[in-house]
PDB file of C-alpha atoms and ligand atoms in Angstrom:
ATOM      1  CA  MET Z   1      -0.051 -14.477 -33.483  1.00  0.00           C
ATOM      2  CA  SER Z   2      -2.926 -16.913 -33.429  1.00  0.00           C
ATOM      3  CA  LEU Z   3      -5.580 -16.187 -30.844  1.00  0.00           C
ATOM      4  CA  ASN Z   4      -5.247 -19.449 -29.013  1.00  0.00           C
ATOM      5  CA  GLN Z   5      -1.479 -19.716 -28.829  1.00  0.00           C
ATOM      6  CA  TYR Z   6      -1.659 -19.508 -25.019  1.00  0.00           C
ATOM      7  CA  PRO Z   7      -4.996 -21.147 -24.246  1.00  0.00           C
ATOM      8  CA  ASN Z   8      -4.415 -21.278 -20.487  1.00  0.00           C
ATOM      9  CA  LEU Z   9      -3.309 -17.678 -20.091  1.00  0.00           C
ATOM     10  CA  ILE Z  10      -5.254 -14.449 -19.770  1.00  0.00           C
ATOM     11  CA  GLU Z  11      -4.590 -11.676 -22.274  1.00  0.00           C
ATOM     12  CA  LEU Z  12      -4.121  -8.200 -20.771  1.00  0.00           C
ATOM     13  CA  SER Z  13      -5.788  -5.670 -22.987  1.00  0.00           C
ATOM     14  CA  ASP Z  14      -4.197  -2.324 -22.039  1.00  0.00           C
ATOM     15  CA  PHE Z  15      -1.057  -2.674 -24.127  1.00  0.00           C
ATOM     16  CA  GLN Z  16      -0.108  -2.221 -27.753  1.00  0.00           C
ATOM     17  CA  PHE Z  17       1.833  -5.455 -27.619  1.00  0.00           C
ATOM     18  CA  PRO Z  18       0.625  -8.924 -26.564  1.00  0.00           C
ATOM     19  CA  VAL Z  19       0.779  -9.564 -22.816  1.00  0.00           C
ATOM     20  CA  TYR Z  20      -0.410 -12.897 -21.428  1.00  0.00           C
ATOM     21  CA  ALA Z  21      -0.543 -13.832 -17.759  1.00  0.00           C
ATOM     22  CA  SER Z  22      -1.368 -16.851 -15.632  1.00  0.00           C
ATOM     23  CA  ALA Z  23      -4.475 -16.407 -13.498  1.00  0.00           C
ATOM     24  CA  GLY Z  24      -3.428 -14.892 -10.186  1.00  0.00           C
ATOM     25  CA  THR Z  25      -0.446 -12.999 -11.601  1.00  0.00           C
ATOM     26  CA  GLU Z  26      -2.423 -10.283 -13.434  1.00  0.00           C
ATOM     27  CA  GLN Z  27      -1.377  -7.503 -11.082  1.00  0.00           C
ATOM     28  CA  GLN Z  28       2.308  -8.387 -11.353  1.00  0.00           C
ATOM     29  CA  ALA Z  29       1.878  -8.813 -15.119  1.00  0.00           C
ATOM     30  CA  GLN Z  30       0.448  -5.311 -15.332  1.00  0.00           C
ATOM     31  CA  SER Z  31       3.502  -3.798 -13.662  1.00  0.00           C
ATOM     32  CA  ILE Z  32       5.946  -5.924 -15.697  1.00  0.00           C
ATOM     33  CA  ALA Z  33       4.155  -4.881 -18.884  1.00  0.00           C
ATOM     34  CA  VAL Z  34       4.340  -1.200 -17.939  1.00  0.00           C
ATOM     35  CA  ARG Z  35       8.077  -1.598 -17.363  1.00  0.00           C
ATOM     36  CA  CYS Z  36       8.439  -3.368 -20.738  1.00  0.00           C
ATOM     37  CA  ARG Z  37       6.470  -0.641 -22.499  1.00  0.00           C
ATOM     38  CA  ASN Z  38       8.633   2.099 -20.964  1.00  0.00           C
ATOM     39  CA  ALA Z  39      11.876   0.258 -21.671  1.00  0.00           C
ATOM     40  CA  HIS Z  40      10.808  -0.512 -25.235  1.00  0.00           C
ATOM     41  CA  GLU Z  41      10.141   3.178 -25.775  1.00  0.00           C
ATOM     42  CA  PHE Z  42      13.391   4.298 -24.125  1.00  0.00           C
ATOM     43  CA  LEU Z  43      15.642   1.753 -25.846  1.00  0.00           C
ATOM     44  CA  GLY Z  44      13.740   2.079 -29.125  1.00  0.00           C
ATOM     45  CA  SER Z  45      14.580   5.750 -29.226  1.00  0.00           C
ATOM     46  CA  ALA Z  46      18.199   5.250 -28.077  1.00  0.00           C
ATOM     47  CA  LEU Z  47      18.878   2.413 -30.545  1.00  0.00           C
ATOM     48  CA  GLU Z  48      16.591   3.659 -33.328  1.00  0.00           C
ATOM     49  CA  PHE Z  49      14.868   0.316 -33.666  1.00  0.00           C
ATOM     50  CA  GLU Z  50      11.504  -1.063 -32.575  1.00  0.00           C
ATOM     51  CA  PRO Z  51      11.435  -4.801 -32.056  1.00  0.00           C
ATOM     52  CA  GLN Z  52       8.244  -6.795 -31.737  1.00  0.00           C
ATOM     53  CA  MET Z  53       7.659  -7.857 -28.160  1.00  0.00           C
ATOM     54  CA  ASN Z  54       5.349 -10.439 -26.585  1.00  0.00           C
ATOM     55  CA  VAL Z  55       5.343 -10.796 -22.814  1.00  0.00           C
ATOM     56  CA  LEU Z  56       4.366 -13.929 -20.863  1.00  0.00           C
ATOM     57  CA  VAL Z  57       4.028 -13.640 -17.091  1.00  0.00           C
ATOM     58  CA  LEU Z  58       3.758 -17.123 -15.669  1.00  0.00           C
ATOM     59  CA  ALA Z  59       2.796 -18.929 -12.505  1.00  0.00           C
ATOM     60  CA  PRO Z  60       4.760 -22.099 -11.701  1.00  0.00           C
ATOM     61  CA  GLU Z  61       2.008 -24.354 -13.102  1.00  0.00           C
ATOM     62  CA  HIS Z  62       2.384 -22.810 -16.569  1.00  0.00           C
ATOM     63  CA  TRP Z  63       6.168 -22.563 -16.635  1.00  0.00           C
ATOM     64  CA  ASN Z  64       6.881 -25.973 -18.152  1.00  0.00           C
ATOM     65  CA  GLU Z  65       4.249 -25.435 -20.784  1.00  0.00           C
ATOM     66  CA  TYR Z  66       5.329 -22.008 -22.094  1.00  0.00           C
ATOM     67  CA  ALA Z  67       8.843 -21.260 -20.847  1.00  0.00           C
ATOM     68  CA  ASN Z  68      11.941 -22.945 -22.185  1.00  0.00           C
ATOM     69  CA  PHE Z  69      14.303 -22.545 -19.256  1.00  0.00           C
ATOM     70  CA  PRO Z  70      13.975 -25.389 -16.756  1.00  0.00           C
ATOM     71  CA  VAL Z  71      14.063 -23.377 -13.520  1.00  0.00           C
ATOM     72  CA  TYR Z  72      11.032 -21.305 -12.518  1.00  0.00           C
ATOM     73  CA  GLY Z  73      12.030 -17.689 -11.937  1.00  0.00           C
ATOM     74  CA  MET Z  74      14.748 -17.102 -14.527  1.00  0.00           C
ATOM     75  CA  PRO Z  75      13.613 -14.381 -16.961  1.00  0.00           C
ATOM     76  CA  HIS Z  76      14.437 -15.410 -20.539  1.00  0.00           C
ATOM     77  CA  TYR Z  77      13.329 -15.222 -24.165  1.00  0.00           C
ATOM     78  CA  THR Z  78      11.498 -18.169 -25.672  1.00  0.00           C
ATOM     79  CA  ASP Z  79      11.945 -16.996 -29.251  1.00  0.00           C
ATOM     80  CA  GLU Z  80      13.240 -13.805 -30.786  1.00  0.00           C
ATOM     81  CA  ARG Z  81      10.012 -11.938 -30.032  1.00  0.00           C
ATOM     82  CA  THR Z  82       8.841 -13.421 -26.736  1.00  0.00           C
ATOM     83  CA  LEU Z  83       9.846 -12.815 -23.114  1.00  0.00           C
ATOM     84  CA  ALA Z  84       8.889 -15.253 -20.349  1.00  0.00           C
ATOM     85  CA  VAL Z  85       9.099 -14.164 -16.717  1.00  0.00           C
ATOM     86  CA  ALA Z  86       7.881 -15.385 -13.346  1.00  0.00           C
ATOM     87  CA  GLY Z  87       4.816 -13.737 -11.861  1.00  0.00           C
ATOM     88  CA  GLN Z  88       5.646 -14.516  -8.244  1.00  0.00           C
ATOM     89  CA  ASP Z  89       8.461 -14.912  -5.725  1.00  0.00           C
ATOM     90  CA  ASN Z  90      10.052 -18.328  -5.861  1.00  0.00           C
ATOM     91  CA  GLY Z  91      12.666 -20.696  -4.515  1.00  0.00           C
ATOM     92  CA  PHE Z  92      15.190 -19.856  -7.222  1.00  0.00           C
ATOM     93  CA  TRP Z  93      15.315 -16.190  -6.179  1.00  0.00           C
ATOM     94  CA  ARG Z  94      15.337 -17.087  -2.490  1.00  0.00           C
ATOM     95  CA  GLY Z  95      18.165 -19.563  -3.119  1.00  0.00           C
ATOM     96  CA  MET Z  96      20.352 -16.848  -4.636  1.00  0.00           C
ATOM     97  CA  THR Z  97      20.539 -14.981  -1.330  1.00  0.00           C
ATOM     98  CA  PRO Z  98      23.554 -15.990   0.735  1.00  0.00           C
ATOM     99  CA  PRO Z  99      22.868 -16.102   4.488  1.00  0.00           C
ATOM    100  CA  ALA Z 100      23.865 -12.805   6.111  1.00  0.00           C
ATOM    101  CA  GLU Z 101      26.382 -14.561   8.385  1.00  0.00           C
ATOM    102  CA  VAL Z 102      28.600 -15.625   5.457  1.00  0.00           C
ATOM    103  CA  LEU Z 103      28.822 -12.034   4.160  1.00  0.00           C
ATOM    104  CA  PRO Z 104      31.217  -9.338   5.338  1.00  0.00           C
ATOM    105  CA  PRO Z 105      29.195  -7.047   7.659  1.00  0.00           C
ATOM    106  CA  GLU Z 106      29.177  -4.198   5.136  1.00  0.00           C
ATOM    107  CA  ALA Z 107      27.786  -6.413   2.379  1.00  0.00           C
ATOM    108  CA  ALA Z 108      25.141  -7.863   4.705  1.00  0.00           C
ATOM    109  CA  GLN Z 109      24.119  -4.324   5.644  1.00  0.00           C
ATOM    110  CA  ALA Z 110      23.916  -3.251   1.975  1.00  0.00           C
ATOM    111  CA  MET Z 111      21.773  -6.291   1.106  1.00  0.00           C
ATOM    112  CA  LYS Z 112      19.440  -5.502   3.996  1.00  0.00           C
ATOM    113  CA  ALA Z 113      19.144  -1.871   2.960  1.00  0.00           C
ATOM    114  CA  ALA Z 114      18.347  -2.794  -0.665  1.00  0.00           C
ATOM    115  CA  TYR Z 115      16.165  -5.900  -0.249  1.00  0.00           C
ATOM    116  CA  GLY Z 116      15.297  -6.260   3.448  1.00  0.00           C
ATOM    117  CA  GLN Z 117      11.698  -7.032   4.425  1.00  0.00           C
ATOM    118  CA  PRO Z 118       9.934  -6.070   7.660  1.00  0.00           C
ATOM    119  CA  ASP Z 119      10.320  -9.667   8.922  1.00  0.00           C
ATOM    120  CA  GLY Z 120      14.114  -9.486   8.445  1.00  0.00           C
ATOM    121  CA  SER Z 121      14.213 -11.663   5.322  1.00  0.00           C
ATOM    122  CA  ILE Z 122      15.861 -10.662   2.041  1.00  0.00           C
ATOM    123  CA  ASN Z 123      13.649 -10.476  -1.053  1.00  0.00           C
ATOM    124  CA  LEU Z 124      15.487 -10.308  -4.378  1.00  0.00           C
ATOM    125  CA  SER Z 125      12.364 -10.055  -6.547  1.00  0.00           C
ATOM    126  CA  PRO Z 126      12.949  -6.355  -7.364  1.00  0.00           C
ATOM    127  CA  PHE Z 127      16.290  -7.343  -8.888  1.00  0.00           C
ATOM    128  CA  PHE Z 128      15.027 -10.378 -10.813  1.00  0.00           C
ATOM    129  CA  ASP Z 129      11.966  -8.486 -12.061  1.00  0.00           C
ATOM    130  CA  MET Z 130      14.240  -5.895 -13.636  1.00  0.00           C
ATOM    131  CA  LEU Z 131      16.083  -8.562 -15.645  1.00  0.00           C
ATOM    132  CA  THR Z 132      13.110  -8.537 -18.020  1.00  0.00           C
ATOM    133  CA  VAL Z 133      14.739  -5.439 -19.552  1.00  0.00           C
ATOM    134  CA  HIS Z 134      17.993  -7.355 -20.073  1.00  0.00           C
ATOM    135  CA  GLU Z 135      15.951  -9.935 -21.996  1.00  0.00           C
ATOM    136  CA  LEU Z 136      14.304  -7.166 -24.004  1.00  0.00           C
ATOM    137  CA  GLY Z 137      17.856  -6.144 -24.994  1.00  0.00           C
ATOM    138  CA  HIS Z 138      18.197  -9.589 -26.628  1.00  0.00           C
ATOM    139  CA  LEU Z 139      15.035  -8.955 -28.680  1.00  0.00           C
ATOM    140  CA  PHE Z 140      16.624  -5.767 -30.023  1.00  0.00           C
ATOM    141  CA  GLN Z 141      19.797  -7.673 -30.790  1.00  0.00           C
ATOM    142  CA  PHE Z 142      18.104 -10.584 -32.585  1.00  0.00           C
ATOM    143  CA  GLN Z 143      15.548  -8.635 -34.582  1.00  0.00           C
ATOM    144  CA  ALA Z 144      17.959  -5.905 -35.735  1.00  0.00           C
ATOM    145  CA  LYS Z 145      20.546  -8.586 -36.500  1.00  0.00           C
ATOM    146  CA  CYS Z 146      23.160  -6.987 -34.310  1.00  0.00           C
ATOM    147  CA  GLN Z 147      25.961  -9.528 -34.511  1.00  0.00           C
ATOM    148  CA  PHE Z 148      28.096  -9.234 -31.448  1.00  0.00           C
ATOM    149  CA  PRO Z 149      31.243 -11.255 -32.076  1.00  0.00           C
ATOM    150  CA  ARG Z 150      31.230 -12.747 -28.572  1.00  0.00           C
ATOM    151  CA  LEU Z 151      28.438 -14.130 -26.377  1.00  0.00           C
ATOM    152  CA  TRP Z 152      29.818 -12.212 -23.400  1.00  0.00           C
ATOM    153  CA  LEU Z 153      29.583  -8.967 -25.351  1.00  0.00           C
ATOM    154  CA  ALA Z 154      25.909  -9.606 -26.151  1.00  0.00           C
ATOM    155  CA  GLU Z 155      25.231 -10.230 -22.445  1.00  0.00           C
ATOM    156  CA  LEU Z 156      27.137  -7.084 -21.499  1.00  0.00           C
ATOM    157  CA  PHE Z 157      25.142  -5.107 -24.088  1.00  0.00           C
ATOM    158  CA  CYS Z 158      21.879  -6.285 -22.499  1.00  0.00           C
ATOM    159  CA  ASN Z 159      23.107  -5.267 -19.063  1.00  0.00           C
ATOM    160  CA  ILE Z 160      24.045  -1.796 -20.323  1.00  0.00           C
ATOM    161  CA  CYS Z 161      20.526  -1.553 -21.834  1.00  0.00           C
ATOM    162  CA  LEU Z 162      19.130  -2.449 -18.420  1.00  0.00           C
ATOM    163  CA  HIS Z 163      21.367  -0.063 -16.501  1.00  0.00           C
ATOM    164  CA  ALA Z 164      20.651   2.860 -18.854  1.00  0.00           C
ATOM    165  CA  ASN Z 165      16.916   2.201 -18.638  1.00  0.00           C
ATOM    166  CA  VAL Z 166      16.915   2.170 -14.846  1.00  0.00           C
ATOM    167  CA  VAL Z 167      18.893   5.434 -14.693  1.00  0.00           C
ATOM    168  CA  ALA Z 168      16.533   7.079 -17.190  1.00  0.00           C
ATOM    169  CA  ARG Z 169      13.174   5.599 -16.201  1.00  0.00           C
ATOM    170  CA  GLU Z 170      13.274   4.293 -12.645  1.00  0.00           C
ATOM    171  CA  PRO Z 171      16.312   5.748 -10.863  1.00  0.00           C
ATOM    172  CA  GLU Z 172      14.766   4.923  -7.471  1.00  0.00           C
ATOM    173  CA  GLN Z 173      15.436   1.260  -8.390  1.00  0.00           C
ATOM    174  CA  LEU Z 174      19.218   1.728  -8.777  1.00  0.00           C
ATOM    175  CA  PRO Z 175      20.088   0.276  -5.338  1.00  0.00           C
ATOM    176  CA  ALA Z 176      18.016  -2.839  -6.162  1.00  0.00           C
ATOM    177  CA  LEU Z 177      19.782  -3.155  -9.519  1.00  0.00           C
ATOM    178  CA  GLU Z 178      23.315  -2.623  -8.232  1.00  0.00           C
ATOM    179  CA  THR Z 179      23.575  -4.141  -4.755  1.00  0.00           C
ATOM    180  CA  PHE Z 180      23.130  -7.863  -5.446  1.00  0.00           C
ATOM    181  CA  PRO Z 181      25.568  -8.032  -8.419  1.00  0.00           C
ATOM    182  CA  GLN Z 182      28.158  -5.983  -6.548  1.00  0.00           C
ATOM    183  CA  MET Z 183      27.871  -8.307  -3.557  1.00  0.00           C
ATOM    184  CA  VAL Z 184      28.329 -11.405  -5.749  1.00  0.00           C
ATOM    185  CA  ALA Z 185      31.228  -9.833  -7.662  1.00  0.00           C
ATOM    186  CA  ASN Z 186      32.969  -9.092  -4.361  1.00  0.00           C
ATOM    187  CA  LEU Z 187      32.686 -12.645  -3.046  1.00  0.00           C
ATOM    188  CA  GLY Z 188      35.675 -14.970  -3.257  1.00  0.00           C
ATOM    189  CA  VAL Z 189      36.047 -16.975  -6.461  1.00  0.00           C
ATOM    190  CA  ALA Z 190      37.744 -20.041  -4.971  1.00  0.00           C
ATOM    191  CA  GLU Z 191      34.642 -22.186  -5.437  1.00  0.00           C
ATOM    192  CA  LEU Z 192      34.003 -21.136  -9.020  1.00  0.00           C
ATOM    193  CA  ARG Z 193      34.986 -23.688 -11.594  1.00  0.00           C
ATOM    194  CA  TYR Z 194      34.972 -21.217 -14.492  1.00  0.00           C
ATOM    195  CA  ARG Z 195      36.207 -17.626 -14.393  1.00  0.00           C
ATOM    196  CA  SER Z 196      37.572 -16.663 -17.796  1.00  0.00           C
ATOM    197  CA  LEU Z 197      35.777 -15.085 -20.732  1.00  0.00           C
ATOM    198  CA  GLU Z 198      37.114 -17.956 -22.865  1.00  0.00           C
ATOM    199  CA  ASP Z 199      35.289 -20.451 -20.625  1.00  0.00           C
ATOM    200  CA  PHE Z 200      32.114 -18.388 -20.872  1.00  0.00           C
ATOM    201  CA  GLU Z 201      32.409 -18.276 -24.657  1.00  0.00           C
ATOM    202  CA  ARG Z 202      32.961 -22.001 -24.906  1.00  0.00           C
ATOM    203  CA  LEU Z 203      30.328 -23.160 -22.415  1.00  0.00           C
ATOM    204  CA  TYR Z 204      27.889 -20.258 -22.026  1.00  0.00           C
ATOM    205  CA  ILE Z 205      24.997 -21.391 -19.795  1.00  0.00           C
ATOM    206  CA  ASP Z 206      26.653 -24.785 -19.455  1.00  0.00           C
ATOM    207  CA  VAL Z 207      29.063 -23.265 -16.925  1.00  0.00           C
ATOM    208  CA  GLY Z 208      26.167 -24.023 -14.521  1.00  0.00           C
ATOM    209  CA  ALA Z 209      23.523 -21.799 -12.972  1.00  0.00           C
ATOM    210  CA  GLN Z 210      25.574 -20.470 -10.068  1.00  0.00           C
ATOM    211  CA  ASN Z 211      28.675 -19.861 -12.154  1.00  0.00           C
ATOM    212  CA  TYR Z 212      26.600 -18.250 -14.936  1.00  0.00           C
ATOM    213  CA  GLY Z 213      25.068 -15.952 -12.337  1.00  0.00           C
ATOM    214  CA  TRP Z 214      28.555 -14.881 -11.260  1.00  0.00           C
ATOM    215  CA  TYR Z 215      29.498 -13.964 -14.848  1.00  0.00           C
ATOM    216  CA  GLN Z 216      26.268 -12.012 -15.225  1.00  0.00           C
ATOM    217  CA  CYS Z 217      26.909 -10.159 -11.963  1.00  0.00           C
ATOM    218  CA  ARG Z 218      30.320  -9.097 -13.239  1.00  0.00           C
ATOM    219  CA  PHE Z 219      28.663  -7.912 -16.451  1.00  0.00           C
ATOM    220  CA  HIS Z 220      26.210  -5.866 -14.348  1.00  0.00           C
ATOM    221  CA  VAL Z 221      29.042  -4.236 -12.431  1.00  0.00           C
ATOM    222  CA  ALA Z 222      30.861  -3.518 -15.709  1.00  0.00           C
ATOM    223  CA  ALA Z 223      27.670  -2.101 -17.256  1.00  0.00           C
ATOM    224  CA  LYS Z 224      27.358   0.380 -14.411  1.00  0.00           C
ATOM    225  CA  ARG Z 225      30.990   1.454 -14.819  1.00  0.00           C
ATOM    226  CA  ILE Z 226      30.583   1.796 -18.589  1.00  0.00           C
ATOM    227  CA  TYR Z 227      27.378   3.783 -18.288  1.00  0.00           C
ATOM    228  CA  GLU Z 228      28.859   6.106 -15.687  1.00  0.00           C
ATOM    229  CA  ALA Z 229      31.921   6.717 -17.867  1.00  0.00           C
ATOM    230  CA  GLY Z 230      30.263   6.919 -21.279  1.00  0.00           C
ATOM    231  CA  GLY Z 231      26.539   7.494 -20.768  1.00  0.00           C
ATOM    232  CA  ILE Z 232      23.921   6.473 -23.301  1.00  0.00           C
ATOM    233  CA  GLU Z 233      26.389   7.223 -26.071  1.00  0.00           C
ATOM    234  CA  ALA Z 234      28.554   4.246 -25.056  1.00  0.00           C
ATOM    235  CA  LEU Z 235      25.509   2.000 -25.516  1.00  0.00           C
ATOM    236  CA  GLN Z 236      24.619   3.584 -28.850  1.00  0.00           C
ATOM    237  CA  ARG Z 237      28.163   3.293 -30.159  1.00  0.00           C
ATOM    238  CA  LEU Z 238      28.445  -0.360 -29.066  1.00  0.00           C
ATOM    239  CA  TRP Z 239      25.167  -1.107 -30.870  1.00  0.00           C
ATOM    240  CA  LYS Z 240      26.198   0.651 -34.079  1.00  0.00           C
ATOM    241  CA  ALA Z 241      29.649  -0.938 -34.070  1.00  0.00           C
ATOM    242  CA  PHE Z 242      28.170  -4.416 -34.581  1.00  0.00           C
ATOM    243  CA  LEU Z 243      24.880  -3.739 -36.336  1.00  0.00           C
ATOM    244  CA  GLN Z 244      24.637  -6.109 -39.283  1.00  0.00           C
ATOM    245  CA  SER Z 245      28.326  -6.897 -39.269  1.00  0.00           C
ATOM    246  CA  ASP Z 246      29.492 -10.451 -38.894  1.00  0.00           C
ATOM    247  CA  GLU Z 247      33.255 -10.079 -39.087  1.00  0.00           C
ATOM    248  CA  LYS Z 248      35.419 -12.587 -37.294  1.00  0.00           C
ATOM    249  CA  LEU Z 249      37.680 -10.706 -34.901  1.00  0.00           C
ATOM    250  CA  SER Z 250      40.623 -11.877 -32.838  1.00  0.00           C
ATOM    251  CA  ASP Z 251      40.701 -10.666 -29.227  1.00  0.00           C
ATOM    252  CA  GLU Z 252      43.269  -8.031 -30.245  1.00  0.00           C
ATOM    253  CA  GLN Z 253      41.103  -6.812 -33.111  1.00  0.00           C
ATOM    254  CA  LEU Z 254      38.052  -6.843 -30.887  1.00  0.00           C
ATOM    255  CA  ALA Z 255      39.845  -4.819 -28.191  1.00  0.00           C
ATOM    256  CA  ALA Z 256      40.801  -2.177 -30.756  1.00  0.00           C
ATOM    257  CA  ARG Z 257      37.272  -2.105 -32.188  1.00  0.00           C
ATOM    258  CA  LEU Z 258      35.716  -1.696 -28.748  1.00  0.00           C
ATOM    259  CA  ARG Z 259      38.138   1.065 -27.802  1.00  0.00           C
ATOM    260  CA  GLU Z 260      37.794   3.035 -31.017  1.00  0.00           C
ATOM    261  CA  ASP Z 261      34.185   2.447 -32.057  1.00  0.00           C
ATOM    262  CA  ALA Z 262      32.450   1.916 -28.696  1.00  0.00           C
ATOM    263  CA  HIS Z 263      34.125   3.008 -25.446  1.00  0.00           C
ATOM    264  CA  PRO Z 264      37.470   2.308 -23.715  1.00  0.00           C
ATOM    265  CA  GLU Z 265      35.619   1.023 -20.630  1.00  0.00           C
ATOM    266  CA  ILE Z 266      34.031  -1.678 -22.806  1.00  0.00           C
ATOM    267  CA  GLU Z 267      37.468  -2.669 -24.060  1.00  0.00           C
ATOM    268  CA  ARG Z 268      38.546  -2.976 -20.410  1.00  0.00           C
ATOM    269  CA  VAL Z 269      35.979  -5.700 -19.782  1.00  0.00           C
ATOM    270  CA  LEU Z 270      37.998  -7.802 -22.234  1.00  0.00           C
ATOM    271  CA  THR Z 271      41.513  -6.694 -21.326  1.00  0.00           C
ATOM    272  CA  ALA Z 272      41.129  -6.372 -17.527  1.00  0.00           C
ATOM    273  CA  TRP Z 273      38.785  -9.303 -16.865  1.00  0.00           C
ATOM    274  CA  SER Z 274      41.008 -11.766 -15.056  1.00  0.00           C
ATOM    275  CA  VAL Z 275      40.373 -12.625 -11.419  1.00  0.00           C
TER     276      VAL Z 275
HETATM  277 ZN1   ZN D 301      21.129 -12.482 -21.662  1.00  0.00          ZN
END
């Protein structure tokens, strides 16, 4: 990496990988980088691969310059080695919180318990901050040339990476990881334009931000179920099943492959998806 690739950012020096932050986000960048270091170590050992990793922690004024997702706040990769995440709370995260009065009382209570602030507001930043590890899962996938035969399966893989890492490295964060996706997955689907895995495959992020978020939440819920049924081995087997293979598989062939080479709960995401 050239020294002046990010001329307006500050380089944090305590890490063995490049970490750059906008002025004012250094403290948040430090904690994101520690999480990335721990997750890289945990997943590196589980998946027997060590991807390169650059981390950019950005304030809104640097987002357009260095990120390549239009909305400030969405963690993503900007190339196959680089993660870009927000360094502060933002309108995108706040906009993802449904008002308590539209939720069933139990769901409203769960959201308050997981994300409630002293002033009564809901703050989803602990959830969105953790998604950095999902994005790190993509770096593993790209650099090891793990060729998942479906986009949804790659997203599910990243969510299993994230879930496994939280269980292993920061179990106190499990309520923050699980509550929001479970709440979204439980909401009615009447207003969703797209609901099938075929639609997701065809349109991917073009299903729209809200609808994409719903798919991801279902993948989070599935990742939890898969991890609880199959442990780290389910993740390892899924990884090995598609490492450097680029076979074309029909849904039937894929279901059999997932059941036999990965875990039956992963097959169920495909065969029991419909809502
Ligand atoms: Zn992803």
